[in-house]
Coordinates of C-alpha atoms in Angstrom, one line a residue:
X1012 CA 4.4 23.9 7.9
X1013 CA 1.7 24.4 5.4
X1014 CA -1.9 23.2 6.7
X1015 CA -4.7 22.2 4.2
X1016 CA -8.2 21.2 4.8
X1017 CA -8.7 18.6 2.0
X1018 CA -12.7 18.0 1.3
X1019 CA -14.8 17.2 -1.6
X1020 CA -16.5 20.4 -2.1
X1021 CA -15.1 23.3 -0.2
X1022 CA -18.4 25.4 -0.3
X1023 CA -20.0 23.1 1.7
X1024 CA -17.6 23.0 4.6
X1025 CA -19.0 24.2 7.7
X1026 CA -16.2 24.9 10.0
X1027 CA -14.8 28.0 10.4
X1028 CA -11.4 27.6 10.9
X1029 CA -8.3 30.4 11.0
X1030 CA -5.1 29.9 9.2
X1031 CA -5.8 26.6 7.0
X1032 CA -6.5 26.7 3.3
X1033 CA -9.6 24.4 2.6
X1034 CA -9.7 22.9 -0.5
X1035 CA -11.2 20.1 -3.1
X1036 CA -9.8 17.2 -3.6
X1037 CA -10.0 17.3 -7.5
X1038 CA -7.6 20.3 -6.9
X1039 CA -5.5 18.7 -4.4
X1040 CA -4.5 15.9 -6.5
X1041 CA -4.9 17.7 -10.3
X1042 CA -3.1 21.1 -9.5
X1043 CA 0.7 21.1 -10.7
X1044 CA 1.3 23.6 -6.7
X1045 CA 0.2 21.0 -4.6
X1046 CA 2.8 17.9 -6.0
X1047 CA 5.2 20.9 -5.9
X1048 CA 4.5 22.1 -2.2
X1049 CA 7.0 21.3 0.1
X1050 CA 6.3 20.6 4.1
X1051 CA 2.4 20.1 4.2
X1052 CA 0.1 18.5 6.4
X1053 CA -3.3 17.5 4.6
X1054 CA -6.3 16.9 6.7
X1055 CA -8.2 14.4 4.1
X1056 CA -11.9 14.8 5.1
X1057 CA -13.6 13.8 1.8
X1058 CA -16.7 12.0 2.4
X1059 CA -15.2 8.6 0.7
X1060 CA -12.3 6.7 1.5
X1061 CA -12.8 3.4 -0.5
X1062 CA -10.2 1.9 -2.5
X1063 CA -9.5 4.0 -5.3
X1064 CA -11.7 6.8 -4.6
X1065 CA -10.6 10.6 -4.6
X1066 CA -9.9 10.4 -0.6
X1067 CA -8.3 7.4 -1.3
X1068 CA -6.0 9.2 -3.5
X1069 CA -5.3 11.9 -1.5
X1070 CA -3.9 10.1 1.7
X1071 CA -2.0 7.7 -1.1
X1072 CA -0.5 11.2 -3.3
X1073 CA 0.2 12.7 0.1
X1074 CA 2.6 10.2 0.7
X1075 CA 4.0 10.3 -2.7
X1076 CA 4.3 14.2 -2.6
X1077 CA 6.2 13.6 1.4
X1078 CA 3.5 15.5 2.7
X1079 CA 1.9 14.1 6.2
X1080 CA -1.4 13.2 5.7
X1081 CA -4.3 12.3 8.0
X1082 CA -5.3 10.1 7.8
X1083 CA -2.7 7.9 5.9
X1084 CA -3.3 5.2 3.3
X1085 CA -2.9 2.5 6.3
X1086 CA -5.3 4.1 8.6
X1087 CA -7.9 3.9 5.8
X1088 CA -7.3 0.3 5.0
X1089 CA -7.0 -1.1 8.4
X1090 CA -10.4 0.9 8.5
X1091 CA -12.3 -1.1 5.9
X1092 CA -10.8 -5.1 7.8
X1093 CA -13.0 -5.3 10.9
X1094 CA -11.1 -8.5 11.3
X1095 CA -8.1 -6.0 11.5
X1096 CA -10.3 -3.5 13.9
X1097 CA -10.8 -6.2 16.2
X1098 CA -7.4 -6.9 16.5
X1099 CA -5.9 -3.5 17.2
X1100 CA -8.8 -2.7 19.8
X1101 CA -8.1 -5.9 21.6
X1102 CA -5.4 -3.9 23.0
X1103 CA -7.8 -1.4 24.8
X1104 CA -10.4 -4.1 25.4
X1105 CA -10.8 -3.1 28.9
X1106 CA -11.6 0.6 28.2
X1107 CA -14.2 -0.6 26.2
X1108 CA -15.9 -2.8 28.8
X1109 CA -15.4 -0.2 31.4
X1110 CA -16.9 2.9 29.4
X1111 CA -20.3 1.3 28.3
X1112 CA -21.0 -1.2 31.4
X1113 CA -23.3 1.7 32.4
X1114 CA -25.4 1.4 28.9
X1115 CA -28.5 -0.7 28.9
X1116 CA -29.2 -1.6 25.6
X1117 CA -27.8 -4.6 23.5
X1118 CA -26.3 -1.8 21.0
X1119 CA -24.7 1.5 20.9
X1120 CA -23.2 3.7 18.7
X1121 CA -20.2 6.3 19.1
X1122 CA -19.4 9.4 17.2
X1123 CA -15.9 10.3 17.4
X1124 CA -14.7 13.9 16.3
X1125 CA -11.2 14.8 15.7
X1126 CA -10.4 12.6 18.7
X1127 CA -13.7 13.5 20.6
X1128 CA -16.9 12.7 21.6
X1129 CA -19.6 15.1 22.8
X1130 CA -20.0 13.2 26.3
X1131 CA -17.0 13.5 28.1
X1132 CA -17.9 10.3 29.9
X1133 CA -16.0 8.5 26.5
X1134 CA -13.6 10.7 26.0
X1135 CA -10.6 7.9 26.7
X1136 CA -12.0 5.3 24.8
X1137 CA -12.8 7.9 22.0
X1138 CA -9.1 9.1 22.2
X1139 CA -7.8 5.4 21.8
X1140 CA -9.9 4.8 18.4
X1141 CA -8.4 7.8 17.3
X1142 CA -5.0 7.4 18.3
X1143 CA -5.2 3.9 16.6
X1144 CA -6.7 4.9 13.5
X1145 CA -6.5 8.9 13.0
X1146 CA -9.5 9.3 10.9
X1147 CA -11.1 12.8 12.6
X1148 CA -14.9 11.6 11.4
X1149 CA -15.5 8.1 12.9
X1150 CA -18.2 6.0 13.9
X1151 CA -18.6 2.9 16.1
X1152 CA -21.2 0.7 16.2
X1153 CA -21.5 -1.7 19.8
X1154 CA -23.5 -4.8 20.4
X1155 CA -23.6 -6.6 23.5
X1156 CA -23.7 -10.0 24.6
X1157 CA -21.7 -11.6 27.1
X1158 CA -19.7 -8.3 26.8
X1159 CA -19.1 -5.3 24.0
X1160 CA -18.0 -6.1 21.2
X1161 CA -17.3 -4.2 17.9
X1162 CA -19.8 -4.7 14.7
X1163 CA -19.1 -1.9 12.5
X1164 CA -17.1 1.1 12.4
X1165 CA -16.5 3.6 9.0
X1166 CA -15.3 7.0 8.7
X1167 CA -18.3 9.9 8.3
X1168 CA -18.7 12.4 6.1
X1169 CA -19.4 15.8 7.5
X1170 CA -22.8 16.0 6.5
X1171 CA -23.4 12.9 8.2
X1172 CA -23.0 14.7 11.8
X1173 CA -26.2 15.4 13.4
X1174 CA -27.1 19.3 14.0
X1175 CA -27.5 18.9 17.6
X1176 CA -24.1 18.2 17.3
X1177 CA -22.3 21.1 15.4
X1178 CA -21.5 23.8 18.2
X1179 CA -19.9 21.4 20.3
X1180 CA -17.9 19.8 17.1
X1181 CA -16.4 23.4 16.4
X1182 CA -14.9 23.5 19.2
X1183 CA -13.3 20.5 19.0
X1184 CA -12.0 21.4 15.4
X1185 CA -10.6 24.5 16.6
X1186 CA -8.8 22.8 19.5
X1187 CA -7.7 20.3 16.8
X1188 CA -6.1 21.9 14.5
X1189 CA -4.5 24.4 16.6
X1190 CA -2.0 21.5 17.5
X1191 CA 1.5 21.6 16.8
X1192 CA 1.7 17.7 17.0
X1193 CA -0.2 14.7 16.1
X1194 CA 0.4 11.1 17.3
X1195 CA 0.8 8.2 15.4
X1196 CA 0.3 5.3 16.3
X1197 CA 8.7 -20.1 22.5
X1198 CA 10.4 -23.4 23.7
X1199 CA 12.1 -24.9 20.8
X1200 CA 16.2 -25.3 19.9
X1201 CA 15.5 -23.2 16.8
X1202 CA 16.6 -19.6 16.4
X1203 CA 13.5 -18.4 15.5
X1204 CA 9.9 -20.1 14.2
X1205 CA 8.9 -18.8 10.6
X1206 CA 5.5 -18.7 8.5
X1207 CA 6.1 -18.7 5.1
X1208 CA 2.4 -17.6 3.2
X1209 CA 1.5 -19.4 0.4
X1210 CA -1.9 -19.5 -2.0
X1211 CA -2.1 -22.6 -3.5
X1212 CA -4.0 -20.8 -6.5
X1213 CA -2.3 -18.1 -6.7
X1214 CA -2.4 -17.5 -10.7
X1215 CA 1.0 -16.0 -10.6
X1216 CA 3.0 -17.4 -7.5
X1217 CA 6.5 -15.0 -6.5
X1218 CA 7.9 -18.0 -5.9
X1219 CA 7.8 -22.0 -7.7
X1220 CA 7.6 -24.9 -5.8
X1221 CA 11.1 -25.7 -6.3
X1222 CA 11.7 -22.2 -4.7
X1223 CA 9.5 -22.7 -1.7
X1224 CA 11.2 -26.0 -1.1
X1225 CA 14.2 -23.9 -1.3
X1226 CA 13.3 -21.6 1.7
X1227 CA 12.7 -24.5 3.8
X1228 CA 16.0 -26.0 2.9
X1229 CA 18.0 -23.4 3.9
X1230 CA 15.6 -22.1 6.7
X1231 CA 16.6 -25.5 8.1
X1232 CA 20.6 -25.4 7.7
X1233 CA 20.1 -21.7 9.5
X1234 CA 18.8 -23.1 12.5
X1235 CA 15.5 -21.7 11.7
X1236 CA 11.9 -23.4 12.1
X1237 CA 10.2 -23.2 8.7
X1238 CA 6.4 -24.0 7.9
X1239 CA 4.2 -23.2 4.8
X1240 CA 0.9 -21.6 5.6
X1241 CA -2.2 -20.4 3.7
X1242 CA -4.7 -17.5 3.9
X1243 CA -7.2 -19.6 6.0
X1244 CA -4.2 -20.0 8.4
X1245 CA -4.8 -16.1 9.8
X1246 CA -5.4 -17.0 13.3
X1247 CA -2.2 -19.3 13.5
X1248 CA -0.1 -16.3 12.6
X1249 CA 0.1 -15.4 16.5
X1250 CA 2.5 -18.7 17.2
X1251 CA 5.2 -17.7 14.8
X1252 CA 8.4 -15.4 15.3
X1253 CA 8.3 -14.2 11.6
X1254 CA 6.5 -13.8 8.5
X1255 CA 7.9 -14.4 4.8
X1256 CA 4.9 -13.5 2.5
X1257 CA 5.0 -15.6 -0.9
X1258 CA 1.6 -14.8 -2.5
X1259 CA 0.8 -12.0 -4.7
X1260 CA 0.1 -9.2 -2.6
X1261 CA -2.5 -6.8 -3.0
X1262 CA -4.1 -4.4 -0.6
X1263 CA -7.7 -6.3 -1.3
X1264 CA -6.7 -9.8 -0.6
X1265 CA -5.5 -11.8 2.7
X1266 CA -1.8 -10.7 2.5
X1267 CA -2.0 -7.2 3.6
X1268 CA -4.4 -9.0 6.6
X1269 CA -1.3 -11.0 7.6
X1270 CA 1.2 -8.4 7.5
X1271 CA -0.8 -5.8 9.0
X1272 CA -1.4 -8.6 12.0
X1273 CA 2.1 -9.3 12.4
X1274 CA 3.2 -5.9 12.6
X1275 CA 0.4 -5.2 14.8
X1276 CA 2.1 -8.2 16.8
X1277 CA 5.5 -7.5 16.5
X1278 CA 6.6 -10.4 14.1
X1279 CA 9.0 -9.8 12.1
X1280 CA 8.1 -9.3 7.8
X1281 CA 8.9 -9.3 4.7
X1282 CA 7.5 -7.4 3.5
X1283 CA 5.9 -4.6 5.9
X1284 CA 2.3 -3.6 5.0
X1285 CA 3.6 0.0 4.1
X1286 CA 5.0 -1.5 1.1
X1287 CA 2.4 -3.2 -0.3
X1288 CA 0.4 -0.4 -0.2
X1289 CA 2.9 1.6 -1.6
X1290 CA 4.2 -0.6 -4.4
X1291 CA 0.9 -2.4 -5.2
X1292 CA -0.8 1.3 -6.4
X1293 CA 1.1 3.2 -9.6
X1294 CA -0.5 6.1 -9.1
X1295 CA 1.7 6.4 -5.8
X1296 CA 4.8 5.1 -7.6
X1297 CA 4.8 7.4 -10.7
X1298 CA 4.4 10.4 -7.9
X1299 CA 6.9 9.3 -5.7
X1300 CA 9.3 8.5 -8.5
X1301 CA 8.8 12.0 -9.9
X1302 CA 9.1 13.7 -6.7
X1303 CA 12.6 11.5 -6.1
X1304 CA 13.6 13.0 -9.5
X1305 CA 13.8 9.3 -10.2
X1306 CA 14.0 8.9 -14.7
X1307 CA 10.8 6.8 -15.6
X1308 CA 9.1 7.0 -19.5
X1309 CA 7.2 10.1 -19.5
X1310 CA 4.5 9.6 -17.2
X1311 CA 1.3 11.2 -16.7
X1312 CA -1.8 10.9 -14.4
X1313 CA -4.9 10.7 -16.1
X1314 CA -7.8 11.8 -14.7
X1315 CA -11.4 12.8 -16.6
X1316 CA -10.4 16.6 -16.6
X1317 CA -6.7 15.8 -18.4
X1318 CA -7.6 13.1 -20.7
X1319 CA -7.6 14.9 -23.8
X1320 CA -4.3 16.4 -23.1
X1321 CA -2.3 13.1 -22.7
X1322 CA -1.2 12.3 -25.9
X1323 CA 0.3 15.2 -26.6
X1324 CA 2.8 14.3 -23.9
X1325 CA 3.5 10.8 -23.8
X1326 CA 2.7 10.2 -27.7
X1327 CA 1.5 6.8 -29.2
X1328 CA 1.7 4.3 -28.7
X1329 CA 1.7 4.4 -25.2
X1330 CA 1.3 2.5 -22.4
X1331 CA -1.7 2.3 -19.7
X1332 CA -1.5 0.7 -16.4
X1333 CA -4.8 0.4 -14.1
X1334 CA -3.6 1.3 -10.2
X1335 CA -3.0 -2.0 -8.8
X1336 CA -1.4 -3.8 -11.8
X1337 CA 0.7 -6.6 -11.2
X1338 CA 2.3 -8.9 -13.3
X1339 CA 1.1 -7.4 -16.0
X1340 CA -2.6 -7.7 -15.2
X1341 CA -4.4 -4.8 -16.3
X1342 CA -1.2 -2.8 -18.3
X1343 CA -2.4 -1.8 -21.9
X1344 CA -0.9 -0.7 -25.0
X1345 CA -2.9 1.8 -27.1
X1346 CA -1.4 2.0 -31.0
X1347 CA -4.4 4.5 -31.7
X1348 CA -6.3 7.2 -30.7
X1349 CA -9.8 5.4 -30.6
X1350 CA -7.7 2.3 -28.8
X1351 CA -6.6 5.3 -26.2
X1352 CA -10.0 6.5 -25.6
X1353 CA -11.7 3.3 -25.3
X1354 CA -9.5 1.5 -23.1
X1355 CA -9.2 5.1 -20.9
X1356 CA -12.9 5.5 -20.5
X1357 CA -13.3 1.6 -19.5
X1358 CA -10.7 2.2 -16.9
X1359 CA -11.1 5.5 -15.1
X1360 CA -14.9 3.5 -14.7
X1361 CA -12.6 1.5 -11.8
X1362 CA -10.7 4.2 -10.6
X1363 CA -10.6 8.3 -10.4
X1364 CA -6.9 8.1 -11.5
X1365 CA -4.7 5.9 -14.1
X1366 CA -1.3 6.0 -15.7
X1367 CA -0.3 6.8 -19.0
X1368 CA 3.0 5.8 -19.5
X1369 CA 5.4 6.7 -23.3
X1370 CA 5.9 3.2 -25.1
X1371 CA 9.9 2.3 -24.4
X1372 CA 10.7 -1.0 -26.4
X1373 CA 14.0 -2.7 -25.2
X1374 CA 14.7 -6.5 -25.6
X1375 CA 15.1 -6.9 -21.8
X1376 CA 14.3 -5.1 -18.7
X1377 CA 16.8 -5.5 -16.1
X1378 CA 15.4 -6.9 -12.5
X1379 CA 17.6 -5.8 -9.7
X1380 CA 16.8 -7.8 -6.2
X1381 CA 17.1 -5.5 -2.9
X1382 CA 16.7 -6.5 0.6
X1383 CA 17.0 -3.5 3.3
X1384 CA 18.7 -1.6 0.7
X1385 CA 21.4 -4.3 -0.5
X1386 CA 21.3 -5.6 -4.3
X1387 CA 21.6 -9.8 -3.7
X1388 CA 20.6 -10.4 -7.4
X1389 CA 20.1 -9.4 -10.8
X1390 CA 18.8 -10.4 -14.2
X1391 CA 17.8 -9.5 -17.5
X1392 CA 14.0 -10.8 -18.2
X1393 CA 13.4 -11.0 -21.8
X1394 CA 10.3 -9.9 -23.7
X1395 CA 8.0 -12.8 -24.0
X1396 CA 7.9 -14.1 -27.3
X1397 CA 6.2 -11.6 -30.4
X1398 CA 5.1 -9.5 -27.4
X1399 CA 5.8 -6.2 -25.7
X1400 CA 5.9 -8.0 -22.0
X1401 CA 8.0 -10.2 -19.8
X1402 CA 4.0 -11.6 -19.4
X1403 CA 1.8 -12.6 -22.1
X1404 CA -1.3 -14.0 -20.5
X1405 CA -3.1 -14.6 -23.3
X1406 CA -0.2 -16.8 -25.1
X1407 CA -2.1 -19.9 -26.4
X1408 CA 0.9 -22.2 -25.6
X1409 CA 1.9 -21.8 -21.3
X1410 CA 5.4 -22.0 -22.6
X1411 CA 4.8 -18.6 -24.2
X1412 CA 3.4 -16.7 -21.7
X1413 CA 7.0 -15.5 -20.1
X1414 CA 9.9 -14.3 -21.6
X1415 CA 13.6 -16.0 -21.0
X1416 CA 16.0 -15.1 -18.2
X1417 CA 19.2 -14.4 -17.4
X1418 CA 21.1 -14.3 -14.2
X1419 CA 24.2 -12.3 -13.6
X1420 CA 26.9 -11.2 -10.8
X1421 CA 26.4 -7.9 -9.3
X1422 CA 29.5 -6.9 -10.9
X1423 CA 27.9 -6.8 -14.6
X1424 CA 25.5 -4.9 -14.0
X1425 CA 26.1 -1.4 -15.1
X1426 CA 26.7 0.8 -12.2
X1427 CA 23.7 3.6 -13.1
X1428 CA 21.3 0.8 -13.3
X1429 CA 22.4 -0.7 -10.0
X1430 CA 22.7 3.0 -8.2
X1431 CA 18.8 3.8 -9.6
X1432 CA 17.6 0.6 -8.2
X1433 CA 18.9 0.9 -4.8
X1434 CA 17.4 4.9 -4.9
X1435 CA 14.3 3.6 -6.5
X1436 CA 13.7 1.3 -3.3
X1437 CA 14.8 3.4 -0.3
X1438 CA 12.0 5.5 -1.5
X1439 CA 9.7 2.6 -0.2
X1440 CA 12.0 1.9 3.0
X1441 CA 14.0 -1.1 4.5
X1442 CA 12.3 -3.9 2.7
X1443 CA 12.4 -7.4 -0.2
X1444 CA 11.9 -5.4 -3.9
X1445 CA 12.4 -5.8 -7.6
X1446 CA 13.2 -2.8 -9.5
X1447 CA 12.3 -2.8 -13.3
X1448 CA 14.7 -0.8 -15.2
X1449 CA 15.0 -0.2 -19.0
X1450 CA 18.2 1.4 -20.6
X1451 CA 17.0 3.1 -23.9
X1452 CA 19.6 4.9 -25.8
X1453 CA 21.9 4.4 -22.6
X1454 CA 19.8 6.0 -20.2
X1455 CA 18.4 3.8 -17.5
X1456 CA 14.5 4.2 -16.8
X1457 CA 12.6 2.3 -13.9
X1458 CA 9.3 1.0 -15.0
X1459 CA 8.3 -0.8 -11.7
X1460 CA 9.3 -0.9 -8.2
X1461 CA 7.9 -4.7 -7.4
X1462 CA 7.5 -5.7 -3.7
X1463 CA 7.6 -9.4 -3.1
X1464 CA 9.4 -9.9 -6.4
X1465 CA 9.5 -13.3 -8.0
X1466 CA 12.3 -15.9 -6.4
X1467 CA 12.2 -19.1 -8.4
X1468 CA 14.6 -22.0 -8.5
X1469 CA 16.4 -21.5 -11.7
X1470 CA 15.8 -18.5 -12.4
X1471 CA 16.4 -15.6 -9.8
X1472 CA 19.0 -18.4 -7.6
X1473 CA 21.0 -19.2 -11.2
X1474 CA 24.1 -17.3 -10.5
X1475 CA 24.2 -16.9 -6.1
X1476 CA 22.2 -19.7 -5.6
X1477 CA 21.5 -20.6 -2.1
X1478 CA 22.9 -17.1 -1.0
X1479 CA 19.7 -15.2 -2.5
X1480 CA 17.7 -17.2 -0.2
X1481 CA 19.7 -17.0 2.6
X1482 CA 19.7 -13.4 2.6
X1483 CA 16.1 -13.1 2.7
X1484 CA 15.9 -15.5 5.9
X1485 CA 18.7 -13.9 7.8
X1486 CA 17.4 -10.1 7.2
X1487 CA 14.0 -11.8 9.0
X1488 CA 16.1 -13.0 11.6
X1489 CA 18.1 -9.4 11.8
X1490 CA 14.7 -7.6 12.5
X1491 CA 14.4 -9.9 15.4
X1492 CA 17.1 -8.8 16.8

């Protein structure tokens, strides 16, 4: 297996290391070889992991590309929620306790490389953080007052390790990555009790009222013990068997908390924290499409060193998407050049990477329901009216601001749009999705792959009706078993 050293600036790095390509991240994610390379491991050691940032991107691209990165996308999330950190470490609370009861001081801080720390005295608890978290430049920050706790802990940059420290960190690289493996890390007469995550503001709810009702309705003739609960309900989420998330996800807000705390747990979800990371970035979708040989619109990444070159492949106008789109939040159309270059530079000021995407009109887009790999629904959403989207925010009448439905049987759906959907989501894994497929000129296209896709009364229900929401509840109950 190919081994690569991923930093930001490759004459900087000073480790000396045999057999392992270092190099930048710019070339890691721009460079046509890398997307191509088959059976890679990429150490990501760029100096910033934040959302949307180069090392972000290299983790999330990794994926795409089916290479193994450390650390992966989830690691670096879970890193930035110390609500999260706490959670996980609880786990090894006792190490903790027992390898600084010797320390004196109200606070202390501990430098972990590749797994290590330079007193062997911590090497178990340093081990643990890393097993839990596999980012190899990692610091801890202690306080204590009736006992240790955790304030702080980031990822480091290499130039962030002290000099003292550099002899004794080589060694500890080599031994590293010279490794062949790396590890990863109630009484009631119900069947099973069940959380069902709602925001009462969300702006654009997956599922209506009359939906939600739903759930509990049919949660009820299942045998199963329904509730509806809300992002201040976090520390609740420990009584319940199961999670059904019914907010709009997105890595930045309380829904990738919940489902990384019930996984964490061991209660069962829908949807698993893997896929909202996965689904909720395009950048990762238009890779992992590509890579699946998957037909999309043409599709390119746009980054500050390609943005001139774009139109030439996509044309105008086209279509650009901001990362974490949903709903139609932050998609674009450019009809001109100076729209293109405008609304480009504005967005690659939020993130390193963007999609251009070629401008397919169609009347409809076909929505395709999937649950752990099964179709349970489908429908035709309809343009919204004198507008290029199913969503028009900025309708001045409500009524205006979606497009009309239609609900069909399975059966009339034709069978190349119903065989790319089911692809299209088994490239995310066992899971609730809604795959967004054009047919221009009879070829199907997939323009989205939606986790936690809209299930309203009336619309997505019209044609199974209480089956579509049965089948969500009993694949919950399913993971259980």
């Amino acid at each position: 297996m190919n081994k690569l050293i991923v930093v930001n600036q490759p004459e900087k790095w000073n480790f000396l290391i045999d057999n392992i390509t270092v190099i930048s991240s710019q070339e890691y994610l721009t460079n046509p070889k890398f997307s191509q390379l088959k059976k890679a491991r990429i150490f990501n050691l760029c100096k910033d992991y934040s959302y949307q940032s180069k090392g972000y991107y290299v983790s999330l691209l990794a994926e795409a590309r089916e290479h193994l990165p450390i650390p992966t996308v989830k690691n670096i999330v879970d890193l930035r929620a110390l609500k999260l950190v706490r959670i996980v470490s609880d786990e090894f609370d006792d190490v903790i306790q027992q390898s600084l009861k010797s320390i004196k001081s109200r606070e202390f801080t501990l430098s972990i490389y590749f797994g290590q720390n330079v007193a062997q005295k911590y090497k178990e608890l340093s081990s643990l953080f890393y097993k839990h978290f596999q980012v190899p430049f990692l610091r801890v920050k202690f306080s204590h007052n009736l006992k240790w706790t955790i304030q702080s802990i980031k990822a480091i940059s290499e130039s962030e390790i002290p000099q003292e420290h550099f002899e004794t960190v080589q060694i500890f690289a080599n031994q590293y990555f010279g490794k062949k493996r790396y590890d990863t890390p109630k009484l009631s007469n119900y069947d099973f009790d069940l959380a069902i995550l709602v925001n009462p503001n969300d702006p654009a709810p997956p599922s209506n009222p009359k939906g939600l009702k739903k759930f509990l309705e049919i949660a009820e003739k299942l045998n199963i013990y329904a509730e509806i609960i809300e992002p201040k309900d976090l520390s609740r989420l420990s009584s319940f068997d199961a999670l059904l998330i019914r907010q709009s996800t997105e890595v930045n807000n309380e829904t990738y908390a919940f489902a990384r705390k019930a996984q964490q747990e061991g209660i069962a979800i829908v949807d698993y924290p893997n896929a909202i990371l996965k689904c909720c970035n395009k950048v990762y979708m238009a890779e992992a499409l590509n890579n699946a040989n998957i037909a999309t619109p043409k599709t390119v990444i746009i980054h500050k060193d390609n943005k001139d070159k774009v139109l030439k492949i996509v044309g105008l106008p086209c279509v650009l998407k901001a990362p974490d789109s949903t709903f139609s939040f932050g998609v674009k159309k450019a009809k001109t050049e100076e729209e293109y270059d405008g609304l480009v530079t504005e967005m690659l000021k939020e993130s390193d990477l963007i999609i251009a995407q070629e401008f397919c009109p169609s009347d409809y887009d076909w929505r395709i329901g999937i649950i752990d790999d099964e179709p349970f629904y489908a429908c035709k959403y309809y343009m919204a009216k004198d507008h290029w989207q199913i969503y028009n925010w900025n309708a001045k009448k409500k009524n205006d601001q979606d497009g009309e439905a239609d609900c069909l049987p399975l059966e009339e759906v034709p069978k190349t749009v119903l065989d790319m959907a089911i692809k299209s989501a088994k490239l995310i894994g066992k899971g609730l999705y809604g795959i967004d497929i054009k047919v221009v000129d009879d070829h199907p296209m997939v323009i989205e792959i939606n986790d936690n896709p809209n299930i309203d009364f009336g619309v997505e229900d019209l044609y199974y009706g209480d089956k579509v929401y049965a089948t969500i509840l009993l694949a919950l109950k399913s993971r259980l078993e």
